[in-house]
Amino acid sequence: MNDENISKDACPIARSLTFAGDAWSLLILRDAHAGLTRFDQFRKSLGIAPTMLTRRLATLTEEGLLEKRRYSEHPPREEYLLTAAGRDFLPVLFMIGAWGRQYRGGGNLVRFFDAENGTEIKAVAVDEVTGAKIGTRPIRTVMPD
Amino acid sequence: MNDENISKDACPIARSLTFAGDAWSLLILRDAHAGLTRFDQFRKSLGIAPTMLTRRLATLTEEGLLEKRRYSEHPPREEYLLTAAGRDFLPVLFMIGAWGRQYRGGGNLVRFFDAENGTEIKAVAVDEVTGAKIGTRPIRTVMPD
DNA sequence: GTGACTAACTTTCAAATTGATAGTGTTGTT
DNA sequence: AACAACACTATCAATTTGAAAGTTAGTCAC
């Protein structure tokens, strides 16, 4: 895709897709939220080729979703930690997961629980202003300029 | 990517990424939600090569997010309409957009308003059970089996 | 009834990306 | 000294993408 055009677009979705528009990046972010930080952890979890993983980690780091940190001087070893922008991507992953659970839900699926009160998490997107679920009320789109 | 492995995975996110793991599909869905239905409308809006568009529309149709409907017998012409599964993908798009607005928000962006009361929509993902925003409380992940 | 035009594609092919496999450099462990 | 762990890099075949042109099946204007 032509990233130049898309990221300069007035659409916030298109802008996000500069890096989030491929499956590996989203799966890496998923694993990062699950606590993975190291190259080999990601590689083994995803079964991704190391060339791909190197590139994707570099992009996610450049784009500010991950941060490279040296965790050992001898030998020199790096790990990848979520930044604030990376952590704030979690709602996106949960909504993708919610859709998958509803429409691709056959067989056993991973489940997520609120660690404090033990209830299963049911992620929904709402408009914070009206409290209504996204998609239940008519939307008006306003272009800039 | 190896779709076979990923869609059989126990992760609902990975399952969704079988088709949603590329930027064009998400942009087509965005445009479909904006009301576009026809091949040439998508093509002009996205600047996508017709080869790509044909393939993506076919995949989205096979995956049950779009539905092909004949809108003219003479000449034979088809349009693509969102199915229930496609409509339910809107929250994902809104959350991707919300992230992009926050972290890639320079310049003028499209904005979305509640058509009934005129307030700007601020999409957030919450746990329907606790009402807490996703990511503000600790999560426990439970694997199947 | 010929020529221009529209819509939804398909064909072709070069360029870019991906993915599998093997190898490298630095270091700790036995 | 031999072996293993970790985080990569190198190589290269296979797949995917993207640009441009062509096709099919009709409508419309004259």
Short mmCIF file of C-alpha atoms (C1' of nucleotides) in Angstrom, two decimals:
data_model
loop_
_atom_site.label_atom_id
_atom_site.label_comp_id
_atom_site.label_asym_id
_atom_site.label_seq_id
_atom_site.Cartn_x
_atom_site.Cartn_y
_atom_site.Cartn_z
CA MET A 1 0.00 0.00 0.00
CA ASN A 2 0.93 3.58 -0.44
CA ASP A 3 1.64 4.63 3.13
CA GLU A 4 2.49 8.19 2.18
CA ASN A 5 -0.99 8.95 0.95
CA ILE A 6 -2.78 7.12 3.65
CA SER A 7 -1.09 8.59 6.68
CA LYS A 8 -1.67 12.11 5.35
CA ASP A 9 -5.31 11.33 4.89
CA ALA A 10 -7.85 13.10 7.05
CA CYS A 11 -9.14 9.76 8.32
CA PRO A 12 -7.89 8.69 11.74
CA ILE A 13 -8.43 5.05 10.82
CA ALA A 14 -6.24 5.34 7.74
CA ARG A 15 -3.55 6.98 9.82
CA SER A 16 -3.45 4.14 12.30
CA LEU A 17 -3.17 1.61 9.52
CA THR A 18 0.30 2.80 8.57
CA PHE A 19 1.64 0.28 11.05
CA ALA A 20 -1.45 -1.56 12.29
CA GLY A 21 -2.48 -2.66 8.83
CA ASP A 22 -0.86 -6.04 9.05
CA ALA A 23 -1.52 -9.09 11.10
CA TRP A 24 1.96 -9.62 12.52
CA SER A 25 2.09 -6.20 14.12
CA LEU A 26 -1.23 -6.76 15.84
CA LEU A 27 -0.18 -10.18 17.07
CA ILE A 28 3.08 -8.78 18.40
CA LEU A 29 1.14 -6.11 20.26
CA ARG A 30 -1.20 -8.76 21.60
CA ASP A 31 1.76 -10.76 22.91
CA ALA A 32 3.39 -7.64 24.32
CA HIS A 33 0.19 -6.99 26.29
CA ALA A 34 0.34 -10.58 27.48
CA GLY A 35 3.74 -9.84 28.97
CA LEU A 36 6.21 -10.97 26.32
CA THR A 37 9.19 -8.69 25.84
CA ARG A 38 11.98 -10.59 24.10
CA PHE A 39 12.77 -11.43 20.51
CA ASP A 40 12.77 -15.16 21.03
CA GLN A 41 9.59 -15.08 23.07
CA PHE A 42 7.76 -13.40 20.21
CA ARG A 43 9.38 -15.65 17.66
CA LYS A 44 8.36 -18.83 19.44
CA SER A 45 4.88 -17.60 20.31
CA LEU A 46 4.08 -16.51 16.77
CA GLY A 47 6.14 -18.90 14.65
CA ILE A 48 7.25 -15.85 12.71
CA ALA A 49 10.40 -15.79 10.57
CA PRO A 50 13.17 -13.83 12.31
CA THR A 51 13.51 -11.49 9.34
CA MET A 52 9.87 -10.53 9.65
CA LEU A 53 10.07 -10.18 13.39
CA THR A 54 13.10 -7.88 13.19
CA ARG A 55 11.29 -5.65 10.70
CA ARG A 56 8.03 -5.54 12.60
CA LEU A 57 9.69 -4.80 15.93
CA ALA A 58 11.69 -2.02 14.27
CA THR A 59 8.54 -0.49 12.78
CA LEU A 60 6.59 -0.71 16.02
CA THR A 61 9.53 0.89 17.82
CA GLU A 62 9.85 3.68 15.24
CA GLU A 63 6.14 4.30 15.41
CA GLY A 64 6.36 4.67 19.16
CA LEU A 65 4.33 1.66 20.30
CA LEU A 66 7.27 -0.30 21.62
CA GLU A 67 10.45 0.82 23.26
CA LYS A 68 13.76 -1.00 23.10
CA ARG A 69 15.49 -1.38 26.43
CA ARG A 70 18.79 -3.01 27.26
CA TYR A 71 18.27 -5.50 30.00
CA SER A 72 21.78 -6.94 30.06
CA GLU A 73 25.13 -5.31 29.32
CA HIS A 74 27.13 -8.57 29.20
CA PRO A 75 26.06 -10.03 26.89
CA PRO A 76 24.29 -7.06 25.28
CA ARG A 77 20.60 -7.95 25.20
CA GLU A 78 17.54 -5.92 24.37
CA GLU A 79 13.89 -6.28 25.19
CA TYR A 80 10.80 -4.54 23.87
CA LEU A 81 8.41 -2.81 26.23
CA LEU A 82 5.06 -1.23 25.50
CA THR A 83 4.98 2.55 25.53
CA ALA A 84 1.92 4.55 26.59
CA ALA A 85 0.80 4.55 22.94
CA GLY A 86 1.27 0.79 22.83
CA ARG A 87 -0.68 0.25 26.04
CA ASP A 88 -3.48 2.46 24.71
CA PHE A 89 -3.80 0.10 21.77
CA LEU A 90 -5.31 -2.54 24.04
CA PRO A 91 -8.92 -1.41 23.44
CA VAL A 92 -8.44 -2.01 19.73
CA LEU A 93 -7.23 -5.54 20.41
CA PHE A 94 -10.14 -6.21 22.72
CA MET A 95 -12.65 -5.04 20.15
CA ILE A 96 -11.06 -7.19 17.47
CA GLY A 97 -11.21 -10.05 19.94
CA ALA A 98 -14.85 -9.37 20.77
CA TRP A 99 -15.76 -9.51 17.11
CA GLY A 100 -13.80 -12.73 16.65
CA ARG A 101 -15.47 -14.28 19.66
CA GLN A 102 -18.90 -13.48 18.24
CA TYR A 103 -18.33 -14.40 14.60
CA ARG A 104 -15.39 -16.80 14.62
CA GLY A 105 -16.10 -18.40 17.96
CA GLY A 106 -16.13 -22.14 17.25
CA GLY A 107 -14.18 -24.38 19.61
CA ASN A 108 -12.28 -23.33 22.69
CA LEU A 109 -11.22 -19.74 23.01
CA VAL A 110 -9.04 -17.86 25.42
CA ARG A 111 -11.12 -15.89 27.91
CA PHE A 112 -10.37 -12.71 29.81
CA PHE A 113 -11.46 -11.99 33.36
CA ASP A 114 -11.42 -8.98 35.60
CA ALA A 115 -8.69 -10.00 38.03
CA GLU A 116 -10.31 -8.18 40.94
CA ASN A 117 -13.86 -9.43 40.94
CA GLY A 118 -13.53 -12.50 38.75
CA THR A 119 -16.19 -11.64 36.18
CA GLU A 120 -15.53 -12.30 32.51
CA ILE A 121 -14.73 -9.18 30.56
CA LYS A 122 -17.24 -8.30 27.88
CA ALA A 123 -15.72 -5.52 25.83
CA VAL A 124 -18.04 -3.06 24.10
CA ALA A 125 -17.33 0.25 22.43
CA VAL A 126 -19.52 3.11 23.62
CA ASP A 127 -19.75 6.80 23.01
CA GLU A 128 -18.52 8.29 26.25
CA VAL A 129 -20.82 11.29 25.82
CA THR A 130 -24.15 9.56 25.28
CA GLY A 131 -23.26 6.19 26.79
CA ALA A 132 -24.77 4.48 23.75
CA LYS A 133 -23.04 1.57 22.08
CA ILE A 134 -21.25 2.51 18.90
CA GLY A 135 -23.44 1.63 15.95
CA THR A 136 -26.79 1.90 17.73
CA ARG A 137 -27.37 5.55 16.88
CA PRO A 138 -27.08 7.41 13.57
CA ILE A 139 -23.72 9.04 12.89
CA ARG A 140 -22.96 12.24 11.07
CA THR A 141 -19.52 12.51 9.52
CA VAL A 142 -17.92 15.92 9.17
CA MET A 143 -14.99 16.45 6.85
CA PRO A 144 -12.33 19.02 7.73
CA ASP A 145 -11.93 22.40 5.95
CA MET B 1 1.13 -15.36 6.98
CA ASN B 2 -0.02 -18.82 7.66
CA ASP B 3 -3.77 -18.41 7.89
CA GLU B 4 -4.40 -22.07 8.58
CA ASN B 5 -2.58 -22.01 11.88
CA ILE B 6 -3.82 -18.68 12.99
CA SER B 7 -7.53 -19.14 12.45
CA LYS B 8 -7.44 -22.40 14.39
CA ASP B 9 -5.73 -20.66 17.26
CA ALA B 10 -7.54 -20.26 20.54
CA CYS B 11 -7.14 -16.50 20.34
CA PRO B 12 -10.18 -14.55 19.15
CA ILE B 13 -7.91 -11.77 17.92
CA ALA B 14 -5.89 -14.12 15.74
CA ARG B 15 -9.09 -15.52 14.29
CA SER B 16 -10.32 -12.12 13.23
CA LEU B 17 -7.03 -11.37 11.55
CA THR B 18 -7.62 -13.99 8.87
CA PHE B 19 -9.29 -11.28 6.85
CA ALA B 20 -8.84 -8.12 8.94
CA GLY B 21 -5.08 -8.39 8.96
CA ASP B 22 -4.55 -6.05 6.07
CA ALA B 23 -5.12 -2.38 5.54
CA TRP B 24 -7.21 -2.56 2.35
CA SER B 25 -9.89 -4.74 3.93
CA LEU B 26 -10.26 -2.35 6.84
CA LEU B 27 -10.46 0.65 4.55
CA ILE B 28 -13.07 -1.07 2.40
CA LEU B 29 -15.11 -1.77 5.51
CA ARG B 30 -14.70 1.84 6.57
CA ASP B 31 -16.01 3.02 3.21
CA ALA B 32 -18.82 0.49 3.30
CA HIS B 33 -19.90 1.93 6.63
CA ALA B 34 -19.73 5.37 5.05
CA GLY B 35 -22.31 4.18 2.54
CA LEU B 36 -20.27 3.11 -0.47
CA THR B 37 -21.50 -0.04 -2.17
CA ARG B 38 -20.08 -0.20 -5.70
CA PHE B 39 -16.82 -1.37 -7.18
CA ASP B 40 -15.97 1.94 -8.76
CA GLN B 41 -16.90 3.91 -5.66
CA PHE B 42 -14.42 1.90 -3.61
CA ARG B 43 -11.82 2.09 -6.32
CA LYS B 44 -12.00 5.86 -6.62
CA SER B 45 -12.21 6.44 -2.89
CA LEU B 46 -9.22 4.26 -2.09
CA GLY B 47 -7.08 4.60 -5.20
CA ILE B 48 -6.74 0.83 -5.08
CA ALA B 49 -5.77 -1.25 -8.11
CA PRO B 50 -8.79 -3.13 -9.52
CA THR B 51 -6.99 -6.45 -9.11
CA MET B 52 -6.61 -5.84 -5.39
CA LEU B 53 -10.15 -4.59 -5.01
CA THR B 54 -11.62 -7.64 -6.73
CA ARG B 55 -9.66 -9.93 -4.43
CA ARG B 56 -10.47 -8.03 -1.24
CA LEU B 57 -14.17 -7.77 -2.02
CA ALA B 58 -14.22 -11.50 -2.76
CA THR B 59 -12.54 -12.31 0.55
CA LEU B 60 -14.79 -10.03 2.55
CA THR B 61 -17.79 -11.59 0.84
CA GLU B 62 -16.56 -15.14 1.49
CA GLU B 63 -15.86 -14.24 5.10
CA GLY B 64 -19.40 -12.99 5.47
CA LEU B 65 -18.78 -9.30 6.09
CA LEU B 66 -20.12 -8.16 2.76
CA GLU B 67 -22.89 -9.49 0.59
CA LYS B 68 -23.07 -9.22 -3.17
CA ARG B 69 -26.37 -8.05 -4.52
CA ARG B 70 -27.51 -7.48 -8.08
CA TYR B 71 -28.90 -4.00 -8.37
CA SER B 72 -29.48 -4.06 -12.11
CA GLU B 73 -30.39 -6.89 -14.47
CA HIS B 74 -29.72 -4.99 -17.67
CA PRO B 75 -26.85 -4.40 -17.65
CA PRO B 76 -25.93 -6.94 -14.95
CA ARG B 77 -24.42 -4.96 -12.11
CA GLU B 78 -23.52 -5.92 -8.56
CA GLU B 79 -23.08 -3.97 -5.38
CA TYR B 80 -21.64 -4.90 -2.01
CA LEU B 81 -23.66 -4.44 1.15
CA LEU B 82 -22.60 -4.89 4.75
CA THR B 83 -23.94 -7.97 6.50
CA ALA B 84 -24.70 -8.07 10.22
CA ALA B 85 -21.13 -9.27 10.81
CA GLY B 86 -19.84 -6.38 8.74
CA ARG B 87 -21.96 -3.86 10.60
CA ASP B 88 -20.76 -5.27 13.90
CA PHE B 89 -17.23 -4.51 12.82
CA LEU B 90 -17.87 -0.79 13.26
CA PRO B 91 -16.71 -0.71 16.90
CA VAL B 92 -13.31 -2.02 15.81
CA LEU B 93 -13.03 0.76 13.24
CA PHE B 94 -14.03 3.35 15.81
CA MET B 95 -11.43 2.17 18.28
CA ILE B 96 -8.73 2.19 15.61
CA GLY B 97 -9.88 5.70 14.77
CA ALA B 98 -9.84 6.79 18.40
CA TRP B 99 -6.25 5.61 18.75
CA GLY B 100 -5.26 7.38 15.54
CA ARG B 101 -6.94 10.58 16.68
CA GLN B 102 -4.98 10.51 19.92
CA TYR B 103 -1.58 9.44 18.60
CA ARG B 104 -1.59 10.45 14.94
CA GLY B 105 -3.79 13.48 15.26
CA GLY B 106 -1.85 16.27 13.54
CA GLY B 107 -3.71 18.46 11.07
CA ASN B 108 -7.36 18.25 10.17
CA LEU B 109 -9.21 15.05 10.84
CA VAL B 110 -12.62 13.79 9.97
CA ARG B 111 -14.94 13.98 12.95
CA PHE B 112 -17.98 11.94 13.91
CA PHE B 113 -21.08 13.30 15.59
CA ASP B 114 -24.15 11.78 17.13
CA ALA B 115 -26.74 12.72 14.54
CA GLU B 116 -29.50 13.06 17.10
CA ASN B 117 -28.07 15.37 19.72
CA GLY B 118 -25.11 16.82 17.82
CA THR B 119 -22.36 15.93 20.28
CA GLU B 120 -19.06 14.63 18.99
CA ILE B 121 -18.65 10.91 19.44
CA LYS B 122 -15.85 9.88 21.78
CA ALA B 123 -15.44 6.15 21.43
CA VAL B 124 -14.12 4.17 24.38
CA ALA B 125 -13.99 0.46 25.04
CA VAL B 126 -15.44 -0.60 28.36
CA ASP B 127 -16.13 -3.84 30.14
CA GLU B 128 -19.92 -4.07 30.05
CA VAL B 129 -19.91 -5.92 33.38
CA THR B 130 -17.88 -3.55 35.52
CA GLY B 131 -18.27 -0.43 33.39
CA ALA B 132 -14.53 0.17 33.67
CA LYS B 133 -12.52 1.24 30.65
CA ILE B 134 -10.53 -1.59 29.12
CA GLY B 135 -6.97 -1.41 30.38
CA THR B 136 -7.69 0.35 33.67
CA ARG B 137 -8.06 -2.83 35.71
CA PRO B 138 -5.86 -5.92 35.89
CA ILE B 139 -6.79 -8.75 33.55
CA ARG B 140 -6.54 -12.46 34.08
CA THR B 141 -6.22 -14.59 30.96
CA VAL B 142 -7.59 -18.11 31.01
CA MET B 143 -6.54 -20.63 28.38
CA PRO B 144 -9.03 -23.27 27.19
CA ASP B 145 -8.85 -27.02 28.06
"C1'" DG C 1 -26.80 1.80 -36.18
"C1'" DT C 2 -22.32 3.81 -35.25
"C1'" DG C 3 -19.59 5.90 -31.73
"C1'" DA C 4 -18.94 7.42 -27.17
"C1'" DC C 5 -19.60 6.12 -22.54
"C1'" DT C 6 -20.34 3.49 -18.02
"C1'" DA C 7 -19.54 -0.25 -14.71
"C1'" DA C 8 -17.32 -4.14 -13.22
"C1'" DC C 9 -14.25 -6.45 -13.86
"C1'" DT C 10 -9.75 -9.60 -16.07
"C1'" DT C 11 -5.09 -10.02 -18.07
"C1'" DT C 12 -0.42 -9.28 -17.97
"C1'" DC C 13 3.77 -8.61 -15.94
"C1'" DA C 14 7.35 -6.09 -13.20
"C1'" DA C 15 8.39 -4.82 -8.49
"C1'" DA C 16 8.08 -5.44 -3.68
"C1'" DT C 17 7.26 -8.26 0.26
"C1'" DT C 18 7.35 -12.44 2.69
"C1'" DG C 19 9.04 -16.67 4.69
"C1'" DA C 20 12.10 -20.61 5.27
"C1'" DT C 21 16.64 -21.92 6.28
"C1'" DA C 22 21.11 -21.25 7.60
"C1'" DG C 23 24.62 -18.60 9.67
"C1'" DT C 24 26.86 -14.91 12.87
"C1'" DG C 25 28.59 -12.58 17.15
"C1'" DT C 26 28.76 -12.26 22.00
"C1'" DT C 27 28.58 -14.35 26.15
"C1'" DG C 28 27.57 -17.74 30.08
"C1'" DT C 29 27.88 -22.66 31.56
"C1'" DT C 30 30.00 -27.15 32.27
"C1'" DA D 1 37.22 -26.45 25.24
"C1'" DA D 2 32.71 -27.55 23.90
"C1'" DC D 3 28.07 -26.33 24.01
"C1'" DA D 4 24.05 -23.56 24.51
"C1'" DA D 5 21.27 -19.10 24.70
"C1'" DC D 6 19.92 -14.90 22.61
"C1'" DA D 7 19.24 -11.57 19.17
"C1'" DC D 8 19.77 -11.06 15.39
"C1'" DT D 9 21.66 -10.95 9.72
"C1'" DA D 10 22.17 -13.13 4.98
"C1'" DT D 11 20.40 -15.42 1.23
"C1'" DC D 12 17.08 -16.51 -1.93
"C1'" DA D 13 12.73 -18.76 -3.68
"C1'" DA D 14 7.84 -18.08 -3.54
"C1'" DT D 15 4.04 -15.23 -3.03
"C1'" DT D 16 1.68 -10.91 -3.18
"C1'" DT D 17 1.03 -6.46 -4.82
"C1'" DG D 18 0.28 -2.71 -8.06
"C1'" DA D 19 0.15 -0.26 -12.49
"C1'" DA D 20 -1.58 -0.24 -17.03
"C1'" DA D 21 -4.20 -1.89 -20.53
"C1'" DG D 22 -7.92 -4.69 -22.22
"C1'" DT D 23 -12.66 -7.06 -21.92
"C1'" DT D 24 -17.63 -7.69 -21.56
"C1'" DA D 25 -22.20 -6.16 -21.59
"C1'" DG D 26 -24.82 -3.11 -21.90
"C1'" DT D 27 -26.95 2.37 -22.33
"C1'" DC D 28 -27.40 6.77 -24.52
"C1'" DA D 29 -26.99 10.53 -28.21
"C1'" DC D 30 -27.46 11.44 -32.66
#
